[in-house]
Amino acid sequence: MRAESGRTKSLWHGTVGDLSRPTLESDARADVCIVGAGIAGMMTAYLLARAGRKVIVLDDGPIGGGETGRTTAHLSDALDDRYTDLERMHGADGARLAASSHRAAIQRIAQVVETESIDCDFAWVDGYLFPSGRDGEERLWEEMEAARRAGVAVEMAEDPPYEPFGGSMCLRFHRQGRVNSLKLLDGLALAVERCGGRIHTGTHVTAVHGGSPVRIETASGATVLASSCVTATNSPITDYVVTHVKQAPYRTFAIAARVPRQSVADALYWEDADPYIYIRVQPGESHDWLIVGGEDYKTGQKDDDAERLDRLAGWTRERFPMVEAVEYRWSGQVLEPADGLAFIGPNPDGAENVFIITGDSGHGMTHGTIGAMLLCDMVSGRENEWSKLYDPKRVRIGAAADLARENLNVAVQFGAWLLPGDVPDETDIPRGSGRVIRHGAHMLAVYRDDAGEVHQHNAACTHMKCIVNWNDLEKSWDCPCHGSRFGPTGDVLNGPAVKPLERPS
Ligand SMILES: Cc1cc2nc3c(=O)[nH]c(=O)nc-3n(C[C@H](O)[C@H](O)[C@H](O)COP(=O)(O)OP(=O)(O)OC[C@H]3O[C@@H](n4cnc5c(N)ncnc54)[C@H](O)[C@@H]3O)c2cc1C
């Protein structure tokens, strides 16, 4: 089985038992094969299995080994791309549909939790958005008006239950949610299996060939034939270019601090900044957890992760004097679509009967659930009013500036081919760490393990040949272009790459 998507552990990892299942060892058939057992894949499998479809889920890690195990799991329709911007990019109807789809996703999660009696700490809570910067209050008023036009239940409030950002004026969004994401996946997996669905972990998918049926190939040689395939791999492995040039990978950081019970009101708190700080409470039996996230940067383009976590911890202690200890620190990756909304629908390269869910935009718990609801209808041939809004092929003129900026940034990354590398020689690499070294015309990703043994791979990402960078916190090679990630010894942790880093010739 491959490693999980990072070395750090989130608050959720210790709260569930083993989430692995037997690997796929022989050929199989299904109505729908779902690749990826995060929120998008497991919710899709659940809804289809409940509708009587024969489903098979394949994942190369354990269930929840990707970003869903690292989320902070705010369930929210207070979209962080802001309704003022969504209205500009998608029109008034688009903003209204975005709001109603996120609301429907929160309601669907609540309904599934109740129907299946999943013990996952789901609760309805309010969310508070605080202003930031000089014209922050003015922007907040505009955001309230735009959110209301989109049908969101929101009001200006002067009595937030806590004031982490140093001002009392804020927007209150009603009936948001929170959940323990891994307990939710655990419950979904058991429900899928009760409906006759199969889940295979430790099963790396190497190719998906569209058609009737779709043929899904795995690293062990076993194949699945299915009427449809949903690739819910977070970053699509079935689309080489189209969605990847319209979204950008960002690394984000989170900590969980122990606080006395009920010392911070159980709610969601956000700052209206970019990047912003996001906060929530996770009630416990003897104490509560305060979960604080932020400090985002573009994947593979900084190497100060430990300092970022320290800053987050310091900020938290300053604003929440009741913090007793910061016990968890972790990071993960989110994909930011240029126009703020996920890409859900037919695979953009036209592969027959293949569908994708991607573009979480920091709202992946709800975007993943929207994906499940929308694709459940598409696979069944039913109309869904959200399909145009989330169409993976869409281009929104209003997002052109963001699109150009991100793709210019990608182009700049190819300049790494001309650089000398991080260090001149492998003896400069500390144990348990990696560096890029130039070797003639080649760039090598060199990892020295804890025992001192050196592992060399070609540093060119197997997706589009950008040079990967070492991530010392998560012990991974991260691609600064489209977010592919590889373990220290080259195995794939995150798409769009499906092949490991190559051995040097
Ligand atoms: C720190 C952090 C905080 C966040 N906070 C929030 C929040 O408050 N609210 C919110 O809504 N969202 C939040 N997000 C985003 C959200 O958690 C994610 O967008 C969401 O969990 C992604 O779900 P997914 O199912 O798309 O992907 P994943 O959970 O990553 O699942 C994809 C799965 O596909 C598998 N896979 C990939 N490639 C292959 C292959 N070739 N073969 C087989 N399997 C494969 C992986 O192993 C993985 O298990 C946060 C994310 C992070 C990192």
Coordinates of C-alpha atoms and ligand atoms in Angstrom, one line a residue:
M1 CA 0.0 0.0 0.0
R2 CA 1.2 3.5 -0.7
A3 CA 2.0 6.0 2.1
E4 CA -0.8 8.4 3.1
S5 CA -0.6 11.8 1.5
G6 CA 1.7 13.2 4.2
R7 CA 3.7 12.3 7.3
T8 CA 2.0 14.7 9.8
K9 CA -1.2 13.5 11.5
S10 CA -4.4 15.4 11.8
L11 CA -6.7 15.5 14.9
W12 CA -8.9 12.9 13.1
H13 CA -6.3 10.2 12.5
G14 CA -6.3 8.8 16.0
T15 CA -10.1 8.8 16.3
V16 CA -10.9 5.8 14.0
G17 CA -9.6 2.3 13.6
D18 CA -8.1 0.7 10.5
L19 CA -9.7 2.1 7.4
S20 CA -8.0 -0.3 5.0
R21 CA -9.8 -3.0 3.0
P22 CA -8.5 -6.0 0.9
T23 CA -6.6 -5.0 -2.3
L24 CA -8.2 -5.9 -5.7
E25 CA -6.6 -9.1 -6.8
S26 CA -8.8 -10.3 -9.6
D27 CA -10.8 -8.8 -12.5
A28 CA -14.2 -7.4 -11.5
R29 CA -17.3 -5.9 -13.0
A30 CA -19.5 -3.1 -11.7
D31 CA -22.2 -0.6 -12.7
V32 CA -20.0 2.2 -11.5
C33 CA -16.3 2.1 -10.5
I34 CA -15.2 5.0 -8.3
V35 CA -11.5 5.8 -8.0
G36 CA -10.7 7.6 -4.7
A37 CA -12.1 7.0 -1.2
G38 CA -12.2 10.5 0.1
I39 CA -15.4 12.5 0.7
A40 CA -16.1 12.8 -3.0
G41 CA -15.6 9.1 -3.8
M42 CA -17.2 7.7 -0.7
M43 CA -20.3 10.0 -0.9
T44 CA -20.7 9.1 -4.6
A45 CA -20.4 5.4 -3.8
Y46 CA -22.9 5.7 -1.0
L47 CA -25.5 7.6 -3.0
L48 CA -25.2 5.2 -6.0
A49 CA -25.2 2.0 -3.8
R50 CA -28.3 3.3 -2.0
A51 CA -29.9 3.8 -5.4
G52 CA -29.3 0.1 -6.2
R53 CA -26.2 0.4 -8.3
K54 CA -23.4 -2.1 -8.0
V55 CA -20.3 -0.1 -7.0
I56 CA -16.6 -0.8 -6.6
V57 CA -14.4 1.8 -4.9
L58 CA -10.6 1.6 -5.5
D59 CA -8.0 3.6 -3.6
D60 CA -4.3 3.2 -3.4
G61 CA -4.1 4.3 0.3
P62 CA -6.5 3.6 3.0
I63 CA -10.0 5.2 3.0
G64 CA -9.5 8.8 3.9
G65 CA -5.7 8.7 3.3
G66 CA -5.9 11.8 1.1
E67 CA -7.0 15.3 1.9
T68 CA -10.2 14.2 3.7
G69 CA -8.1 12.9 6.5
R70 CA -6.4 16.3 6.8
T71 CA -9.4 18.7 6.5
T72 CA -10.7 20.9 9.2
A73 CA -14.2 20.0 8.1
H74 CA -16.1 23.3 8.2
L75 CA -19.3 22.6 6.3
S76 CA -20.3 25.9 4.9
D77 CA -22.1 28.0 2.4
A78 CA -20.1 31.1 3.3
L79 CA -18.0 30.5 0.2
D80 CA -14.4 31.8 0.6
D81 CA -14.3 33.0 -3.0
R82 CA -17.0 35.4 -1.8
Y83 CA -20.4 36.0 -3.4
T84 CA -19.4 39.4 -4.6
D85 CA -16.8 37.7 -6.8
L86 CA -18.9 34.6 -7.7
E87 CA -21.7 36.9 -8.9
R88 CA -19.2 38.8 -11.1
M89 CA -17.8 35.5 -12.6
H90 CA -20.9 33.3 -12.7
G91 CA -23.7 35.8 -12.8
A92 CA -26.6 36.2 -10.3
D93 CA -28.1 32.8 -11.3
G94 CA -24.7 31.1 -10.9
A95 CA -24.1 32.6 -7.5
R96 CA -27.6 31.5 -6.4
L97 CA -27.0 28.0 -7.6
A98 CA -23.6 27.9 -5.9
A99 CA -25.2 28.8 -2.6
S100 CA -28.1 26.4 -3.0
S101 CA -25.9 23.5 -3.9
H102 CA -23.6 24.0 -0.9
R103 CA -26.6 24.3 1.3
A104 CA -28.0 21.1 -0.2
A105 CA -24.7 19.4 0.4
I106 CA -24.7 20.3 4.1
Q107 CA -28.2 19.1 4.4
R108 CA -27.4 15.8 2.6
I109 CA -24.5 15.1 4.9
A110 CA -26.8 15.7 7.9
Q111 CA -29.4 13.4 6.4
V112 CA -26.9 10.6 5.7
V113 CA -25.5 10.9 9.2
E114 CA -29.0 10.5 10.6
T115 CA -30.2 7.8 8.3
E116 CA -27.1 5.6 8.8
S117 CA -26.7 6.5 12.5
I118 CA -23.1 7.6 11.9
D119 CA -21.3 8.7 15.1
C120 CA -19.2 11.5 13.6
D121 CA -19.7 14.5 15.8
F122 CA -21.8 16.3 13.1
A123 CA -23.4 19.4 14.5
W124 CA -25.2 22.5 13.1
V125 CA -23.3 25.7 14.2
D126 CA -23.2 29.3 13.1
G127 CA -20.3 30.7 11.2
Y128 CA -18.8 34.2 11.7
L129 CA -16.9 36.1 9.0
F130 CA -14.7 39.0 10.3
P131 CA -13.4 41.9 8.3
S132 CA -9.8 42.4 7.5
G133 CA -7.8 45.4 6.3
R134 CA -8.6 49.1 5.8
D135 CA -11.9 48.8 3.8
G136 CA -12.8 45.5 5.5
E137 CA -16.1 46.7 6.9
E138 CA -17.2 48.1 3.6
R139 CA -16.4 44.8 1.9
L140 CA -18.3 42.9 4.5
W141 CA -21.5 45.0 3.8
E142 CA -21.1 44.3 0.1
E143 CA -20.6 40.6 0.8
M144 CA -23.7 40.5 2.9
E145 CA -25.8 42.0 0.1
A146 CA -24.3 39.7 -2.5
A147 CA -24.8 36.6 -0.3
R148 CA -28.4 37.6 0.4
R149 CA -29.1 38.0 -3.3
A150 CA -27.8 34.4 -3.7
G151 CA -30.3 33.3 -1.1
V152 CA -27.9 32.8 1.8
A153 CA -29.2 33.3 5.4
V154 CA -26.8 35.9 6.7
E155 CA -26.9 39.1 8.8
M156 CA -24.6 41.7 10.2
A157 CA -23.8 40.8 13.9
E158 CA -22.2 42.8 16.6
D159 CA -22.3 40.1 19.3
P160 CA -20.1 37.2 18.1
P161 CA -19.5 34.6 20.7
Y162 CA -15.8 35.1 20.4
E163 CA -13.7 37.9 18.7
P164 CA -10.5 36.3 17.5
F165 CA -9.7 38.9 14.9
G166 CA -9.9 42.0 17.2
G167 CA -13.2 43.5 16.0
S168 CA -16.7 42.9 17.0
M169 CA -18.4 43.6 13.7
C170 CA -18.9 40.4 11.6
L171 CA -21.3 38.5 9.4
R172 CA -23.3 35.7 10.9
F173 CA -24.1 32.8 8.6
H174 CA -26.8 30.6 9.9
R175 CA -26.8 26.7 10.1
Q176 CA -23.4 25.8 9.0
G177 CA -22.0 22.4 10.0
R178 CA -19.0 20.6 11.4
V179 CA -18.0 17.0 11.4
N180 CA -15.2 14.5 12.1
S181 CA -14.3 13.7 8.5
L182 CA -12.7 10.3 9.1
K183 CA -15.5 9.0 11.3
L184 CA -17.9 10.2 8.5
L185 CA -15.9 8.2 5.9
D186 CA -15.8 5.2 8.2
G187 CA -19.6 5.3 8.5
L188 CA -20.1 5.8 4.7
A189 CA -17.8 2.8 4.0
L190 CA -19.8 0.5 6.2
A191 CA -23.1 1.8 4.7
V192 CA -21.7 1.2 1.1
E193 CA -20.7 -2.4 2.1
R194 CA -24.1 -3.0 3.7
C195 CA -25.7 -2.1 0.3
G196 CA -23.5 -4.7 -1.4
G197 CA -20.7 -2.3 -2.6
R198 CA -17.1 -3.3 -2.6
I199 CA -14.1 -1.2 -1.5
H200 CA -10.5 -2.1 -2.3
T201 CA -7.7 -0.1 -0.8
G202 CA -3.9 -0.5 -1.5
T203 CA -5.0 -0.6 -5.2
H204 CA -3.3 2.0 -7.4
V205 CA -5.2 2.8 -10.6
T206 CA -2.8 3.3 -13.5
A207 CA -5.2 4.0 -16.4
V208 CA -8.9 4.6 -17.1
H209 CA -10.0 3.9 -20.7
G210 CA -13.3 5.4 -21.6
G211 CA -15.9 3.3 -23.5
S212 CA -18.8 1.0 -23.1
P213 CA -17.7 -0.5 -20.7
V214 CA -15.0 1.7 -19.2
R215 CA -11.8 -0.3 -18.4
I216 CA -10.0 0.6 -15.2
E217 CA -6.4 -0.8 -14.9
T218 CA -4.6 -1.3 -11.6
A219 CA -0.9 -1.7 -10.8
S220 CA -1.4 -5.4 -9.8
G221 CA -2.8 -6.2 -13.3
A222 CA -6.4 -6.7 -12.1
T223 CA -8.9 -4.7 -14.2
V224 CA -12.4 -3.5 -13.5
L225 CA -15.0 -3.2 -16.3
A226 CA -17.8 -0.7 -15.5
S227 CA -20.7 1.1 -17.2
S228 CA -19.3 4.3 -15.8
C229 CA -16.2 5.5 -13.9
V230 CA -16.0 8.4 -11.5
T231 CA -12.5 9.7 -10.8
A232 CA -12.7 11.3 -7.4
T233 CA -8.9 11.4 -6.9
N234 CA -8.9 15.0 -5.8
S235 CA -6.6 16.0 -8.6
P236 CA -7.9 14.2 -11.7
I237 CA -5.8 11.3 -13.1
T238 CA -8.0 11.0 -16.2
D239 CA -7.7 14.6 -17.4
Y240 CA -4.1 15.5 -18.4
V241 CA -4.5 19.2 -19.1
V242 CA -7.9 20.9 -19.2
T243 CA -8.8 21.2 -15.5
H244 CA -5.2 21.4 -14.4
V245 CA -4.6 24.7 -16.2
K246 CA -7.7 26.2 -14.6
Q247 CA -6.9 25.4 -11.0
A248 CA -3.8 25.8 -8.8
P249 CA -2.5 23.6 -5.9
Y250 CA -2.0 25.4 -2.5
R251 CA -0.5 23.9 0.7
T252 CA -2.5 24.9 3.8
F253 CA -1.7 24.3 7.5
A254 CA -3.6 23.5 10.6
I255 CA -3.1 23.0 14.3
A256 CA -5.3 21.6 17.1
A257 CA -4.9 23.1 20.5
R258 CA -6.4 21.7 23.8
V259 CA -8.7 24.2 25.5
P260 CA -11.0 23.9 28.6
R261 CA -14.5 22.7 27.8
Q262 CA -16.8 25.4 26.5
S263 CA -14.2 28.1 26.8
V264 CA -14.7 29.0 23.1
A265 CA -18.2 28.9 21.7
D266 CA -18.8 26.0 19.3
A267 CA -18.9 27.9 16.0
L268 CA -17.0 28.5 12.8
Y269 CA -14.8 31.7 12.6
W270 CA -13.2 33.1 9.5
E271 CA -11.2 36.1 8.6
D272 CA -12.0 37.9 5.3
A273 CA -8.4 37.9 4.1
D274 CA -6.3 36.1 1.4
P275 CA -4.9 33.8 2.6
Y276 CA -7.3 33.7 5.5
I277 CA -7.4 32.1 9.0
Y278 CA -10.1 29.6 9.6
I279 CA -11.1 28.4 13.1
R280 CA -13.5 26.0 14.7
V281 CA -14.1 24.1 17.9
Q282 CA -14.2 20.3 18.3
P283 CA -15.9 19.5 21.6
G284 CA -14.4 16.6 23.6
E285 CA -15.3 14.8 26.8
S286 CA -12.6 16.2 29.2
H287 CA -11.6 19.2 27.1
D288 CA -12.3 20.8 23.7
W289 CA -10.1 21.2 20.7
L290 CA -9.6 24.5 19.0
I291 CA -8.7 23.9 15.3
V292 CA -6.9 26.8 13.5
G293 CA -5.9 26.7 9.9
G294 CA -4.2 29.1 7.4
E295 CA -0.7 30.2 6.2
D296 CA -1.4 28.9 2.7
Y297 CA 1.2 29.0 -0.1
K298 CA 1.4 27.7 -3.6
T299 CA 2.5 24.0 -3.5
G300 CA 6.3 23.5 -3.9
Q301 CA 7.1 27.2 -3.9
K302 CA 8.2 27.8 -0.2
D303 CA 10.3 25.7 2.2
D304 CA 9.3 27.2 5.6
D305 CA 6.5 24.9 6.7
A306 CA 7.7 24.4 10.3
E307 CA 7.9 28.3 10.7
R308 CA 4.4 28.6 9.3
L309 CA 3.0 26.1 11.9
D310 CA 4.9 28.0 14.6
R311 CA 3.3 31.2 13.5
L312 CA -0.1 29.7 13.5
A313 CA 0.5 28.3 17.0
G314 CA 1.8 31.7 18.2
W315 CA -1.1 33.6 16.7
T316 CA -3.5 31.1 18.4
R317 CA -2.0 31.4 21.8
E318 CA -2.1 35.2 21.5
R319 CA -5.7 35.3 20.5
F320 CA -7.0 32.4 22.7
P321 CA -5.2 32.7 26.1
M322 CA -7.1 29.7 27.3
V323 CA -5.0 27.4 25.1
E324 CA -3.4 24.7 27.2
A325 CA -1.3 22.9 24.6
V326 CA -0.9 22.7 20.9
E327 CA -1.0 19.0 20.3
Y328 CA -1.5 18.4 16.6
R329 CA 0.2 20.2 13.6
W330 CA -0.4 19.1 10.0
S331 CA -0.7 20.3 6.5
G332 CA -2.5 19.4 3.3
Q333 CA -3.3 20.5 -0.2
V334 CA -6.3 22.3 -1.7
L335 CA -6.9 23.0 -5.3
E336 CA -8.0 26.5 -6.1
P337 CA -10.1 26.9 -9.4
A338 CA -9.6 30.3 -11.0
D339 CA -13.3 30.9 -10.9
G340 CA -13.9 29.6 -7.4
L341 CA -16.1 26.6 -8.1
A342 CA -15.4 22.9 -8.5
F343 CA -15.2 21.0 -11.8
I344 CA -17.8 18.2 -11.8
G345 CA -19.0 16.3 -14.9
P346 CA -17.9 14.4 -17.9
N347 CA -14.1 14.0 -18.3
P348 CA -13.1 17.0 -20.4
D349 CA -11.1 14.9 -22.9
G350 CA -14.3 13.2 -24.0
A351 CA -13.5 9.8 -22.6
E352 CA -16.8 8.0 -22.8
N353 CA -18.7 7.3 -19.5
V354 CA -15.8 8.8 -17.4
F355 CA -16.7 11.6 -14.9
I356 CA -14.5 13.7 -12.6
I357 CA -14.9 15.6 -9.4
T358 CA -12.1 18.2 -8.6
G359 CA -11.5 21.8 -7.7
D360 CA -12.3 21.8 -4.0
S361 CA -11.3 25.4 -3.3
G362 CA -11.2 24.9 0.4
H363 CA -14.8 23.8 0.4
G364 CA -14.0 20.2 -0.6
M365 CA -16.3 18.6 2.0
T366 CA -19.3 20.3 0.4
H367 CA -17.9 20.4 -3.2
G368 CA -17.2 16.6 -2.9
T369 CA -20.8 16.0 -1.7
I370 CA -22.2 18.3 -4.5
G371 CA -20.1 16.2 -6.9
A372 CA -21.6 13.0 -5.6
M373 CA -25.2 14.3 -5.9
L374 CA -24.6 15.7 -9.4
L375 CA -22.8 12.7 -10.8
C376 CA -25.4 10.3 -9.2
D377 CA -28.0 12.1 -11.5
M378 CA -25.7 12.2 -14.5
V379 CA -24.8 8.5 -14.3
S380 CA -28.5 7.8 -14.1
G381 CA -29.3 10.0 -17.0
R382 CA -31.3 12.6 -14.9
E383 CA -31.1 16.3 -15.5
N384 CA -29.6 18.4 -12.7
E385 CA -29.7 22.2 -12.6
W386 CA -26.2 22.4 -11.3
S387 CA -24.5 20.7 -14.3
K388 CA -23.7 23.9 -16.3
L389 CA -22.3 25.7 -13.3
Y390 CA -19.9 23.0 -12.5
D391 CA -19.1 21.8 -16.1
P392 CA -15.4 21.0 -16.2
K393 CA -15.1 22.5 -19.7
R394 CA -16.5 25.9 -18.7
V395 CA -14.4 29.1 -19.2
R396 CA -15.6 32.2 -17.3
I397 CA -14.3 35.5 -18.8
G398 CA -14.5 37.1 -15.3
A399 CA -11.8 34.7 -14.1
A400 CA -9.4 35.5 -16.9
A401 CA -7.0 37.5 -14.8
D402 CA -6.6 34.8 -12.1
L403 CA -6.2 32.2 -14.9
A404 CA -3.4 34.2 -16.6
R405 CA -1.6 34.8 -13.3
E406 CA -1.6 31.1 -12.2
N407 CA -0.5 29.9 -15.7
L408 CA 2.3 32.5 -15.8
N409 CA 3.4 31.2 -12.4
V410 CA 3.4 27.7 -13.9
A411 CA 5.5 28.9 -16.8
V412 CA 8.0 30.5 -14.4
Q413 CA 8.4 27.1 -12.6
F414 CA 9.9 25.6 -15.8
G415 CA 12.8 28.0 -15.2
A416 CA 14.0 25.6 -12.5
W417 CA 15.5 23.5 -15.3
L418 CA 18.2 26.2 -15.6
L419 CA 19.1 26.5 -11.9
P420 CA 22.1 24.9 -10.3
G421 CA 20.0 22.8 -7.9
D422 CA 19.6 23.1 -4.1
V423 CA 23.0 21.7 -3.1
P424 CA 26.1 20.7 -5.2
D425 CA 26.6 17.3 -3.7
E426 CA 24.6 14.5 -2.0
T427 CA 26.9 14.7 1.1
D428 CA 25.2 18.0 1.8
I429 CA 21.9 16.3 2.4
P430 CA 21.0 15.7 6.0
R431 CA 19.5 12.2 6.9
G432 CA 15.8 12.0 6.5
S433 CA 15.8 14.8 4.0
G434 CA 15.9 15.4 0.2
R435 CA 17.4 18.0 -2.2
V436 CA 17.5 18.6 -5.9
I437 CA 20.9 18.2 -7.4
R438 CA 22.0 19.1 -10.9
H439 CA 23.8 16.3 -12.8
G440 CA 24.8 17.6 -16.2
A441 CA 21.7 18.3 -18.1
H442 CA 19.6 16.3 -15.6
M443 CA 18.0 17.3 -12.3
L444 CA 18.0 14.7 -9.7
A445 CA 15.6 14.3 -6.7
V446 CA 18.0 12.9 -4.1
Y447 CA 16.7 11.5 -0.8
R448 CA 19.0 10.4 2.1
D449 CA 17.0 8.1 4.4
D450 CA 17.4 7.9 8.2
A451 CA 20.0 5.1 7.8
G452 CA 22.1 7.4 5.5
E453 CA 21.3 5.4 2.3
V454 CA 20.9 7.7 -0.8
H455 CA 17.9 7.2 -3.2
Q456 CA 18.1 9.1 -6.6
H457 CA 15.3 9.8 -9.0
N458 CA 14.8 12.0 -12.0
A459 CA 13.4 15.3 -10.5
A460 CA 11.0 15.8 -13.5
C461 CA 7.4 15.4 -12.5
T462 CA 5.9 12.5 -14.5
H463 CA 2.9 14.7 -15.3
M464 CA 4.4 17.6 -17.3
K465 CA 8.1 17.6 -16.4
C466 CA 8.2 20.5 -13.9
I467 CA 11.0 20.1 -11.4
V468 CA 9.7 18.8 -8.0
N469 CA 10.7 20.4 -4.7
W470 CA 11.4 18.7 -1.4
N471 CA 8.8 19.2 1.4
D472 CA 10.6 18.6 4.6
L473 CA 7.4 18.7 6.8
E474 CA 5.5 16.0 4.9
K475 CA 8.7 14.2 3.6
S476 CA 7.5 14.4 0.0
W477 CA 8.5 15.7 -3.4
D478 CA 5.9 18.3 -4.5
C479 CA 5.4 19.6 -8.0
P480 CA 5.0 23.4 -8.0
C481 CA 3.1 23.4 -11.3
H482 CA 0.0 21.2 -10.9
G483 CA 0.4 19.7 -7.4
S484 CA 1.5 16.1 -8.1
R485 CA 3.3 14.7 -5.1
F486 CA 5.7 11.8 -4.6
G487 CA 7.0 10.0 -1.6
P488 CA 10.8 10.2 -0.7
T489 CA 11.5 7.2 -2.9
G490 CA 9.4 8.4 -5.8
D491 CA 6.1 6.6 -5.3
V492 CA 3.0 8.8 -6.3
L493 CA 1.1 10.4 -3.4
N494 CA -1.1 12.8 -5.4
G495 CA -2.2 13.1 -9.0
P496 CA -2.4 14.3 -11.7
A497 CA 0.8 12.1 -12.0
V498 CA 0.0 8.4 -12.0
K499 CA 3.6 7.2 -12.5
P500 CA 6.4 7.3 -9.9
L501 CA 9.4 9.5 -10.4
E502 CA 11.7 7.8 -12.9
R503 CA 15.0 6.2 -12.1
P504 CA 17.9 8.2 -13.6
S505 CA 19.2 6.6 -16.8
Ligands
LIG1 C1 -5.8 21.6 6.2 C2 -7.0 21.5 5.3 C3 -8.2 22.1 5.8 C4 -9.4 22.1 5.0 N1 -10.5 22.6 5.5 C5 -11.7 22.4 4.9 C6 -12.9 22.8 5.4 O1 -12.9 23.4 6.6 N2 -14.0 22.6 4.8 C7 -14.0 22.0 3.5 O2 -15.1 21.8 3.0 N3 -12.9 21.6 3.0 C8 -11.7 21.8 3.6 N4 -10.6 21.3 3.0 C9 -10.6 20.7 1.7 C10 -11.2 19.3 1.8 O3 -10.8 18.7 2.9 C11 -10.8 18.5 0.6 O4 -11.0 19.3 -0.6 C12 -11.6 17.2 0.5 O5 -11.4 16.5 1.6 C13 -11.1 16.5 -0.8 O6 -11.8 15.3 -0.9 P1 -11.6 14.4 -2.2 O7 -12.4 13.2 -2.0 O8 -11.7 15.2 -3.4 O9 -10.0 14.0 -2.1 P2 -9.2 13.1 -1.2 O10 -9.7 13.0 0.2 O11 -7.8 13.5 -1.3 O12 -9.4 11.6 -1.8 C14 -8.8 11.3 -3.0 C15 -8.4 9.8 -2.9 O13 -8.0 9.4 -4.2 C16 -7.0 8.4 -4.0 N5 -6.2 8.3 -5.2 C17 -5.5 9.3 -5.9 N6 -4.9 8.8 -7.0 C18 -5.2 7.5 -7.0 C19 -4.9 6.5 -8.0 N7 -4.1 6.7 -9.1 N8 -5.3 5.2 -7.7 C20 -6.1 5.0 -6.6 N9 -6.5 5.9 -5.7 C21 -6.0 7.2 -5.9 C22 -6.2 9.0 -2.8 O14 -5.5 7.9 -2.2 C23 -7.2 9.6 -1.9 O15 -7.7 8.7 -0.9 C24 -9.4 21.4 3.7 C25 -8.2 20.8 3.3 C26 -7.1 20.8 4.1 C27 -5.8 20.1 3.5

